[in-house]
Short mmCIF file of C-alpha atoms in Angstrom, two decimals:
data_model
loop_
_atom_site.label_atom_id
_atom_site.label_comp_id
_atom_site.label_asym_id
_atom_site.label_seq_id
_atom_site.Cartn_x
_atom_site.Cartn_y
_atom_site.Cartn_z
CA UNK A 1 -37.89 -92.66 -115.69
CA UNK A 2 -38.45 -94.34 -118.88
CA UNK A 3 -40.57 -97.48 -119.59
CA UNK A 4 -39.52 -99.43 -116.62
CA UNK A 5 -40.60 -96.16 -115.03
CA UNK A 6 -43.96 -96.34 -116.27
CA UNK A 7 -45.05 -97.98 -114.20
CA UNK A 8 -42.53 -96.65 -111.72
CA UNK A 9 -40.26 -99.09 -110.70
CA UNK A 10 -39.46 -102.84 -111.29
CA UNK A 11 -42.89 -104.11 -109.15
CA UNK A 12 -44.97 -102.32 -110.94
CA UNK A 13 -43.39 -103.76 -114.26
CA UNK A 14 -43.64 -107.31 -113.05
CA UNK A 15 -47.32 -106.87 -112.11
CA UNK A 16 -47.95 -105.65 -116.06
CA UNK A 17 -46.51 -108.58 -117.04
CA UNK A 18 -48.45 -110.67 -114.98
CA UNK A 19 -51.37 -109.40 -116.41
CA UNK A 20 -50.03 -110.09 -119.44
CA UNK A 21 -49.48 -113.49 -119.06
CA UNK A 22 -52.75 -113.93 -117.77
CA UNK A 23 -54.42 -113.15 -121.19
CA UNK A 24 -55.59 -116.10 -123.68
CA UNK A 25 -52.32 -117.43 -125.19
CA UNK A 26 -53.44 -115.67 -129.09
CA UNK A 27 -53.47 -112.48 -127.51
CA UNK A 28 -50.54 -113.18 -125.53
CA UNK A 29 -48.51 -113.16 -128.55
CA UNK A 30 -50.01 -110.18 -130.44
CA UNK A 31 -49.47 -107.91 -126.94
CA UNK A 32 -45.51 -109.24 -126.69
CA UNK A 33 -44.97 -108.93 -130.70
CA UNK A 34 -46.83 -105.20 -130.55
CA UNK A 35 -44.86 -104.36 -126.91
CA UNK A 36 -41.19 -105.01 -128.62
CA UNK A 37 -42.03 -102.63 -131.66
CA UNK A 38 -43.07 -100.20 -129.56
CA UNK A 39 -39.60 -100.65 -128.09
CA UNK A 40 -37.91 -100.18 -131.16
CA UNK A 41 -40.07 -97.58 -132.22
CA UNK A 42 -39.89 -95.43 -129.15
CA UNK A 43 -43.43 -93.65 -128.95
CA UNK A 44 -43.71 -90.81 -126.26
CA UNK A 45 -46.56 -92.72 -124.41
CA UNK A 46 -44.56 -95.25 -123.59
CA UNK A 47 -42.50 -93.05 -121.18
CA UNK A 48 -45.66 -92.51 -119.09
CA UNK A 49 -47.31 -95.70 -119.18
CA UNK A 50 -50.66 -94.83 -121.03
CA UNK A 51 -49.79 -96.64 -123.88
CA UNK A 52 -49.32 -100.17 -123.11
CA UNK A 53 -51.83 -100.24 -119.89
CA UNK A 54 -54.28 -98.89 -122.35
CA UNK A 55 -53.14 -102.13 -124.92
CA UNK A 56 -53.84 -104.19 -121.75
CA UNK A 57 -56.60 -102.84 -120.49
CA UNK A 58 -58.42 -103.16 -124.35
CA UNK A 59 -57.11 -106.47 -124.51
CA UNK A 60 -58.32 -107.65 -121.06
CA UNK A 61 -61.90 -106.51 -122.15
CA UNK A 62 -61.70 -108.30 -125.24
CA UNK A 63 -60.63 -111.00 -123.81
CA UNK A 64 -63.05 -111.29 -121.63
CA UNK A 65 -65.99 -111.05 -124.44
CA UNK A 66 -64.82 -114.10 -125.64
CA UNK A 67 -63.70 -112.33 -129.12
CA UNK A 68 -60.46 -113.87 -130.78
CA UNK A 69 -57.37 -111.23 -131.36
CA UNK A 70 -57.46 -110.94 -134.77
CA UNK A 71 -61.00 -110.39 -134.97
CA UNK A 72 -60.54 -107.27 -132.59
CA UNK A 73 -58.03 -105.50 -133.75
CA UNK A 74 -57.60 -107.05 -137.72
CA UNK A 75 -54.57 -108.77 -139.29
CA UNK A 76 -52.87 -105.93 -139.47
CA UNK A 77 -50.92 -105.63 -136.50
CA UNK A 78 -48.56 -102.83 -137.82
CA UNK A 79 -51.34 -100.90 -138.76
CA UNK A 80 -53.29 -101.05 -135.41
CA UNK A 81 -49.92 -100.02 -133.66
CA UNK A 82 -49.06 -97.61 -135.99
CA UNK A 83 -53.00 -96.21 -135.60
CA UNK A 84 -52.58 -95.87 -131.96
CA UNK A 85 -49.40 -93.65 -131.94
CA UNK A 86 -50.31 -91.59 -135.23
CA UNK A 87 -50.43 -88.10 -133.16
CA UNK A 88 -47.64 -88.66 -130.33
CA UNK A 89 -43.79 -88.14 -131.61
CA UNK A 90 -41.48 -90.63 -130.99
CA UNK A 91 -38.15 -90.62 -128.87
CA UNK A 92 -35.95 -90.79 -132.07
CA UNK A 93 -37.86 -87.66 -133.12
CA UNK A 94 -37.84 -85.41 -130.20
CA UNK A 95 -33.45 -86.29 -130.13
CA UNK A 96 -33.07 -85.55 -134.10
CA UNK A 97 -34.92 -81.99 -133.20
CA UNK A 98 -33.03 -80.98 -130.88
CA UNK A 99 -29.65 -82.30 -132.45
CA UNK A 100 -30.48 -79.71 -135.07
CA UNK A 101 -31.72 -77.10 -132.17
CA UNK A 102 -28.61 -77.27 -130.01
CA UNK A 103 -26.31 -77.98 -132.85
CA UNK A 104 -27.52 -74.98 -134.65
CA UNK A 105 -27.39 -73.14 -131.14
CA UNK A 106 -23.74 -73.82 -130.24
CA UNK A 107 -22.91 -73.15 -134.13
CA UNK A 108 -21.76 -76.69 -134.51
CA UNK A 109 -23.30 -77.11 -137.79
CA UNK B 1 -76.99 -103.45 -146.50
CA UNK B 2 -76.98 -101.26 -149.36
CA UNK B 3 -75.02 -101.36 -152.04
CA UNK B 4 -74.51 -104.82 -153.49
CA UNK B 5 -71.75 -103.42 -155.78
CA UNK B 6 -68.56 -103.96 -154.19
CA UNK B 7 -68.22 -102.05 -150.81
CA UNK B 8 -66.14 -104.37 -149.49
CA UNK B 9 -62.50 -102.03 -149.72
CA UNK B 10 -64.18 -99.10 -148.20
CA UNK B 11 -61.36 -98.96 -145.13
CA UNK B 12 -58.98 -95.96 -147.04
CA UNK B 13 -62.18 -93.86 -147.90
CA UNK B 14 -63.36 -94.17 -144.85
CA UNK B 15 -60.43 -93.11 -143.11
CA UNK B 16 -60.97 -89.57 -142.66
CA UNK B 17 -64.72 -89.74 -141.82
CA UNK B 18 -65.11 -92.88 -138.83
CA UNK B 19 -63.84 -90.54 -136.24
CA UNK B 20 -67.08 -88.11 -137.09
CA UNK B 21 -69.12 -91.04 -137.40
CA UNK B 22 -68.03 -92.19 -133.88
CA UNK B 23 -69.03 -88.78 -132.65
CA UNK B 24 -72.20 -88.97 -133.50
CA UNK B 25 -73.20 -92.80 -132.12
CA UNK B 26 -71.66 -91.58 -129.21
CA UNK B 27 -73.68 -87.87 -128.95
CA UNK B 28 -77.20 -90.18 -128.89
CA UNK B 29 -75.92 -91.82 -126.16
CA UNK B 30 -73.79 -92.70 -123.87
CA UNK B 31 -71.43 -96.01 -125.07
CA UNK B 32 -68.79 -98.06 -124.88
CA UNK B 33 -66.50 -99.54 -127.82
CA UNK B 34 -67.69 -102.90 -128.59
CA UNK B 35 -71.18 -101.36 -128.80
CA UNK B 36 -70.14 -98.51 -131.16
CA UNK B 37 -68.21 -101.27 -133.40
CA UNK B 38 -71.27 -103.26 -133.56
CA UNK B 39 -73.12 -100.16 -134.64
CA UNK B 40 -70.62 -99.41 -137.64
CA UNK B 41 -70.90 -103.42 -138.71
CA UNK B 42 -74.64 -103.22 -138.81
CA UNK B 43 -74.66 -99.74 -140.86
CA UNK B 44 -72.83 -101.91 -143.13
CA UNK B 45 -68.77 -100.69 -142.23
CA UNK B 46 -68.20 -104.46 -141.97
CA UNK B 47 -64.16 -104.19 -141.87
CA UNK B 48 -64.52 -102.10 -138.90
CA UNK B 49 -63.40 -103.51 -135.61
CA UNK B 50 -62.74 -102.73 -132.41
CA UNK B 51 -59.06 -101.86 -132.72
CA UNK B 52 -60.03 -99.35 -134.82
CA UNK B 53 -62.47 -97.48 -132.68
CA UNK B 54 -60.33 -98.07 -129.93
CA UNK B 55 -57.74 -95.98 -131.40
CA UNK B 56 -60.64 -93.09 -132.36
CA UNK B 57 -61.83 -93.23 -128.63
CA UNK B 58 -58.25 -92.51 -127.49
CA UNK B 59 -57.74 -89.68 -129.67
CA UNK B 60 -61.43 -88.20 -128.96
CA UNK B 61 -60.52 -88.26 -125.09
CA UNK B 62 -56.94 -87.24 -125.85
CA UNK B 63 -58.47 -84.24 -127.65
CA UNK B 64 -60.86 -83.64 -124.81
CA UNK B 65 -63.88 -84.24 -127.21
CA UNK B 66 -65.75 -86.98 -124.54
CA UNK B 67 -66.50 -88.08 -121.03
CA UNK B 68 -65.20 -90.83 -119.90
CA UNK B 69 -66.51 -92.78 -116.97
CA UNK B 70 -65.50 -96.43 -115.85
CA UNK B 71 -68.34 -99.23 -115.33
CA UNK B 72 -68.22 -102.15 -114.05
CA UNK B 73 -69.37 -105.07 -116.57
CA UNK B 74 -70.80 -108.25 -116.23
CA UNK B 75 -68.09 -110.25 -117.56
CA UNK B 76 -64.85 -108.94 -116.88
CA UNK B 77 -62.91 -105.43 -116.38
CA UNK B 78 -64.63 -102.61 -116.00
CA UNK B 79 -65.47 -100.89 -119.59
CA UNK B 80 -65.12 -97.17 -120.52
CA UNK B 81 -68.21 -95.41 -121.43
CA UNK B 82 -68.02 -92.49 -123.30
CA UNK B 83 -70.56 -89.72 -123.92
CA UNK B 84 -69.95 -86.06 -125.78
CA UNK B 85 -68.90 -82.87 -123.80
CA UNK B 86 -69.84 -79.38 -125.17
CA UNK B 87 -66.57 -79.38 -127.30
CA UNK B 88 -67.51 -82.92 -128.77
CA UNK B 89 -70.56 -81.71 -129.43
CA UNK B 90 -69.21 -79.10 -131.12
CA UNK B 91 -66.90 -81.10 -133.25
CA UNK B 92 -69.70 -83.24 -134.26
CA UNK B 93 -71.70 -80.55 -136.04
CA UNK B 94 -68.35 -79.39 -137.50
CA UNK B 95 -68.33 -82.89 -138.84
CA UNK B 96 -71.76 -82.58 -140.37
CA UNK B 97 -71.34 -79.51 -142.20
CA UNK B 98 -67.38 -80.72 -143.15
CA UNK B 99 -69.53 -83.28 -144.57
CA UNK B 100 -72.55 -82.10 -146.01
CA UNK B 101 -70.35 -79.29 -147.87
CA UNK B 102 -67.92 -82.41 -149.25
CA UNK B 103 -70.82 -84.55 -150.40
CA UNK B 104 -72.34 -81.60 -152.21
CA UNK B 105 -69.36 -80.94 -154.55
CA UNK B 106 -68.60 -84.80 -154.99
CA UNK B 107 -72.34 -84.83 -155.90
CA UNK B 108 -72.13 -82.06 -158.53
CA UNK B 109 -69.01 -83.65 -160.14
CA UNK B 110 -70.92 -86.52 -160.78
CA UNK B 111 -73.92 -85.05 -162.25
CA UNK B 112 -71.58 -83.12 -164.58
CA UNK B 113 -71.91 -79.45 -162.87
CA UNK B 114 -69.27 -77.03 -161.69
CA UNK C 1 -20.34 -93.51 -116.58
CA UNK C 2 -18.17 -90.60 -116.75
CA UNK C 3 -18.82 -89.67 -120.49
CA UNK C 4 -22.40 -88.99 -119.64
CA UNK C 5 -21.40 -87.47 -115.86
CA UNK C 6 -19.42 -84.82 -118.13
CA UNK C 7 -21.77 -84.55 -120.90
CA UNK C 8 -25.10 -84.24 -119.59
CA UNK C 9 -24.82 -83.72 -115.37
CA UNK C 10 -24.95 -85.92 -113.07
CA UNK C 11 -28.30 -85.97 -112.43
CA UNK C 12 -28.69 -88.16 -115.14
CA UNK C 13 -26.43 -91.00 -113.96
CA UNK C 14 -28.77 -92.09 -111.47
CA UNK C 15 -30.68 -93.58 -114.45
CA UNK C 16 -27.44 -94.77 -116.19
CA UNK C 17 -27.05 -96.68 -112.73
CA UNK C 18 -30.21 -98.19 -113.34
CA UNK C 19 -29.93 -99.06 -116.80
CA UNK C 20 -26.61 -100.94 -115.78
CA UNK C 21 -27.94 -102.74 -112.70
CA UNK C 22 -31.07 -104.01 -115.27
CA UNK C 23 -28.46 -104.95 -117.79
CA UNK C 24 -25.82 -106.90 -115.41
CA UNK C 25 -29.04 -109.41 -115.36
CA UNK C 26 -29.54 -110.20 -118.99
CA UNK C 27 -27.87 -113.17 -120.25
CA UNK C 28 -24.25 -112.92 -121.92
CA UNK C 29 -25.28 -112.66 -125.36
CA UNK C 30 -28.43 -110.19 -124.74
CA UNK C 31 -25.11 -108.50 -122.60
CA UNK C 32 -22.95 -107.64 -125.43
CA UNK C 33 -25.89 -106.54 -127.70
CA UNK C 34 -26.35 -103.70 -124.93
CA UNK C 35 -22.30 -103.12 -124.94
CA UNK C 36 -22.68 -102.71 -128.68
CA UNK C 37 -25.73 -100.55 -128.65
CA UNK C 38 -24.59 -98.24 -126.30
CA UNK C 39 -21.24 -98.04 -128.26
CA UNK C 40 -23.34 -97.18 -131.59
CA UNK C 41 -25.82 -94.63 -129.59
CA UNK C 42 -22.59 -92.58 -128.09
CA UNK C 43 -21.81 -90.90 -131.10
CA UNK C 44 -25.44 -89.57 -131.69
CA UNK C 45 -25.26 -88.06 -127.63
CA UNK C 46 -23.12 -85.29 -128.46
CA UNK C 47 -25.25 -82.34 -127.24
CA UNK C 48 -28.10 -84.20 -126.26
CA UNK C 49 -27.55 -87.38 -123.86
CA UNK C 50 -31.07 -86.54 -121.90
CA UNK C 51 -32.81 -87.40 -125.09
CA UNK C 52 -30.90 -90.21 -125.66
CA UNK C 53 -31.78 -91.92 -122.53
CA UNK C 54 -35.63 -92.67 -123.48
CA UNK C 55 -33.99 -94.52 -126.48
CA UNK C 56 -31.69 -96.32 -124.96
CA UNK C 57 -34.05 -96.88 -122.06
CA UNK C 58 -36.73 -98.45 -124.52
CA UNK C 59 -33.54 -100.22 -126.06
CA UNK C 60 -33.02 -102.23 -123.13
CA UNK C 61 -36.78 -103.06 -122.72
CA UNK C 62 -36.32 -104.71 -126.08
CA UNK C 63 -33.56 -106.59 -124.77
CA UNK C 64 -34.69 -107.82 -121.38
CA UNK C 65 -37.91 -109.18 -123.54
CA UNK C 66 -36.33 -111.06 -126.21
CA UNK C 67 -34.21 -112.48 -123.58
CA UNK C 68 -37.44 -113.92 -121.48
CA UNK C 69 -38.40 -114.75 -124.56
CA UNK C 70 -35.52 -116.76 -125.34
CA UNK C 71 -35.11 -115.00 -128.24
CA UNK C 72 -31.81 -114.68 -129.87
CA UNK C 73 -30.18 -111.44 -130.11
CA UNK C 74 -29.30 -111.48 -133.68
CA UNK C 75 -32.99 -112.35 -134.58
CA UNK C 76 -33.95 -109.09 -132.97
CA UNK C 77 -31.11 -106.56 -134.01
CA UNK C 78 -30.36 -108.23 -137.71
CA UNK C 79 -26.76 -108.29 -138.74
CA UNK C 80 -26.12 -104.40 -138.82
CA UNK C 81 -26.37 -103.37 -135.04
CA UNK C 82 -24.55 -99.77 -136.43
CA UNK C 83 -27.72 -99.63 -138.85
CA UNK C 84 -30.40 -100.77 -136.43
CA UNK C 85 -29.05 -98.37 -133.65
CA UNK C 86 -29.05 -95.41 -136.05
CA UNK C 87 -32.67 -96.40 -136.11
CA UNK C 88 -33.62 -96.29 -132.97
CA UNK C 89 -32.40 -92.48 -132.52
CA UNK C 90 -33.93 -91.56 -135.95
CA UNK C 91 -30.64 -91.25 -138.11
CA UNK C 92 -30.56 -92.27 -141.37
CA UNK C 93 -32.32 -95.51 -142.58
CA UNK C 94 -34.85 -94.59 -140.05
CA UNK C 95 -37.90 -95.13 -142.37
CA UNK C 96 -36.71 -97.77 -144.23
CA UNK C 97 -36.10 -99.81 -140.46
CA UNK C 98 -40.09 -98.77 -139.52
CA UNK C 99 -40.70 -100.30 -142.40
CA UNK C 100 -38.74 -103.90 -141.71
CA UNK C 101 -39.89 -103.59 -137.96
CA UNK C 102 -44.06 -103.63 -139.06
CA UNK C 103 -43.18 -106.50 -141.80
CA UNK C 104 -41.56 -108.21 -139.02
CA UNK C 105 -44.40 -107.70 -136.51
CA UNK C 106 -47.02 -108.70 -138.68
CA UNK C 107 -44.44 -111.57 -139.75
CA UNK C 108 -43.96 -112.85 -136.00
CA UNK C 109 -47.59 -112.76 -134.91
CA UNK C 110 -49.00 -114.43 -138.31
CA UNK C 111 -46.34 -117.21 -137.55
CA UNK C 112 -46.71 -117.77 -133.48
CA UNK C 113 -50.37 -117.88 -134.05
CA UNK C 114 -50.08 -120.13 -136.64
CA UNK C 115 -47.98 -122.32 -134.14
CA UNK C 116 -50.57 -121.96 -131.44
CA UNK C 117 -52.64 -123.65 -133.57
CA UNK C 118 -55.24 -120.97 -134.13
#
């Protein structure tokens, strides 16, 4: 399950990365900076992989136009990020519901 | 461009209106992102760029609004085109009439009506 | 782990297994940060450990990155790992986090590219 999941299993996970690494060094660091908040932030998508192989796969195009990192997605990092998960709940989210569902349930609260 | 007044800060007004605008590059034919961004920068939505329709495509196919179908590109990965299905099509003339019944009243506040 | 054997099934410790073989690889300090985590997430499992293990799951993906990154643990968590943690499952301080998590990201990648030269 999970992120390492994703992308089923550990081989799977290594070969993301290696696509990773084999992007122009500027985007390199936006995908690695945008990859550990989405860590911390826990998105839904991240569970099933869309999220970040989407990132890469967007990123790989761009790349490949020749079009610098900032000038396809803007200096506002957060905001892109932010953009892209607007409509899926996060992890922290989906526990604090159902901490109030099952508490409530079990008359804990 | 129109408009030399400053249009420059038009990114939170636009906000709610790029998606329908997306729509309707995409319902006169089939496209992919970078050509749709170029579109938007030539109407004059110079702040827009890719990242930003990127995000609109996902959420049009999310919302089952498009076709997508993968082509291979001259220069590297294979790009996503996208054209309209019948309930994109349908959202886009929601869009116009969202929009056409919006600019109206903004229209008569300015010219002092009710 | 039996704490989430009893609390949640065992189905689930299949993944716990998981999450401990990936952690038994990170470095010592990156190590304790996941001992510490884990001790600060417990509290918020009560009724709900399967919900807990995306987080914690994501938690460690943080880890194992900033430790390939050779970056250092307290970079990454701050000083407050009881604050940070109650983050990451949405407790209080939640927004205000987000908040020092986009400055941050926008911080990092203005600075790196800087350093790249760009």
């Amino acid at each position: 399950m999970g992120i390492h999941g994703i992308v089923e299993g550990k081989k799977q996970w290594r070969a993301h990365m290696a696509r990773v690494k084999a992007l122009p060094p500027d985007y390199q660091v936006v995908y690695k900076e945008m990859q550990k908040y989405f860590f911390k932030v826990g998105p839904v998508g991240l569970a099933d992989g869309t999220l970040l192989t989407g990132v890469l796969d967007f990123f790989e195009a761009g790349a490949a136009d020749g079009t610098r990192v900032l000038a396809l997605v803007g200096h506002d990092i957060a905001a892109f990020c932010d953009d892209l998960v607007k409509d899926s709940p996060t992890y922290a989210e989906i526990h604090q519901e159902s901490l109030r569902t099952e508490g409530g349930a079990s008359g804990q609260d | 461009m129109e408009g030399a007044l400053a249009v420059d800060d038009l990114t939170e007004m636009l906000k709610g209106t790029l998606e329908g605008c997306v729509l309707e590059i995409i319902g006169g034919e089939e496209t992919y992102g970078y050509a749709i961004t170029r579109r938007l920068n030539e109407l004059g939505f110079a702040d827009v760029v890719e990242g930003t329709v990127y995000t609109i495509l996902l959420r049009l196919e999310r919302n089952g609004l498009v076709q997508v179908t993968k082509r291979p590109s001259g220069m590297g990965p294979p790009r996503k085109f996208y054209a309209l299905n019948n309930a994109g099509r349908e959202e886009v003339a929601r869009f116009w009439t969202k929009w056409e019944y919006l600019s109206s009243r903004i229209d008569k506040l300015k010219e002092g009506g009710r | 782990m039996r704490f989430w054997e009893t609390v949640t099934g065992s189905d689930l410790t299949r993944d716990w297994t998981a999450f401990e073989v990936r952690a038994a690889a990170l470095p010592d300090d990156h190590r304790a940060a996941w001992e510490q985590i884990k001790a600060h997430l417990f509290p918020y499992g009560n009724f709900t450990g399967r919900n807990l293990m995306p987080i914690l799951d994501a938690a460690l993906g943080l880890l194992e990155q900033t430790a390939a990154e050779g970056q250092g643990v307290q970079e990454v968590l701050g000083d407050d790992i009881a604050g940070f943690c109650a983050a990451l499952a949405g407790g209080e301080g939640a927004r205000t986090y987000r908040d020092r998590w986009r400055e941050q990201l926008n911080r990092n990648v203005a600075r790196k590219l800087a350093r790249l030269g760009g």
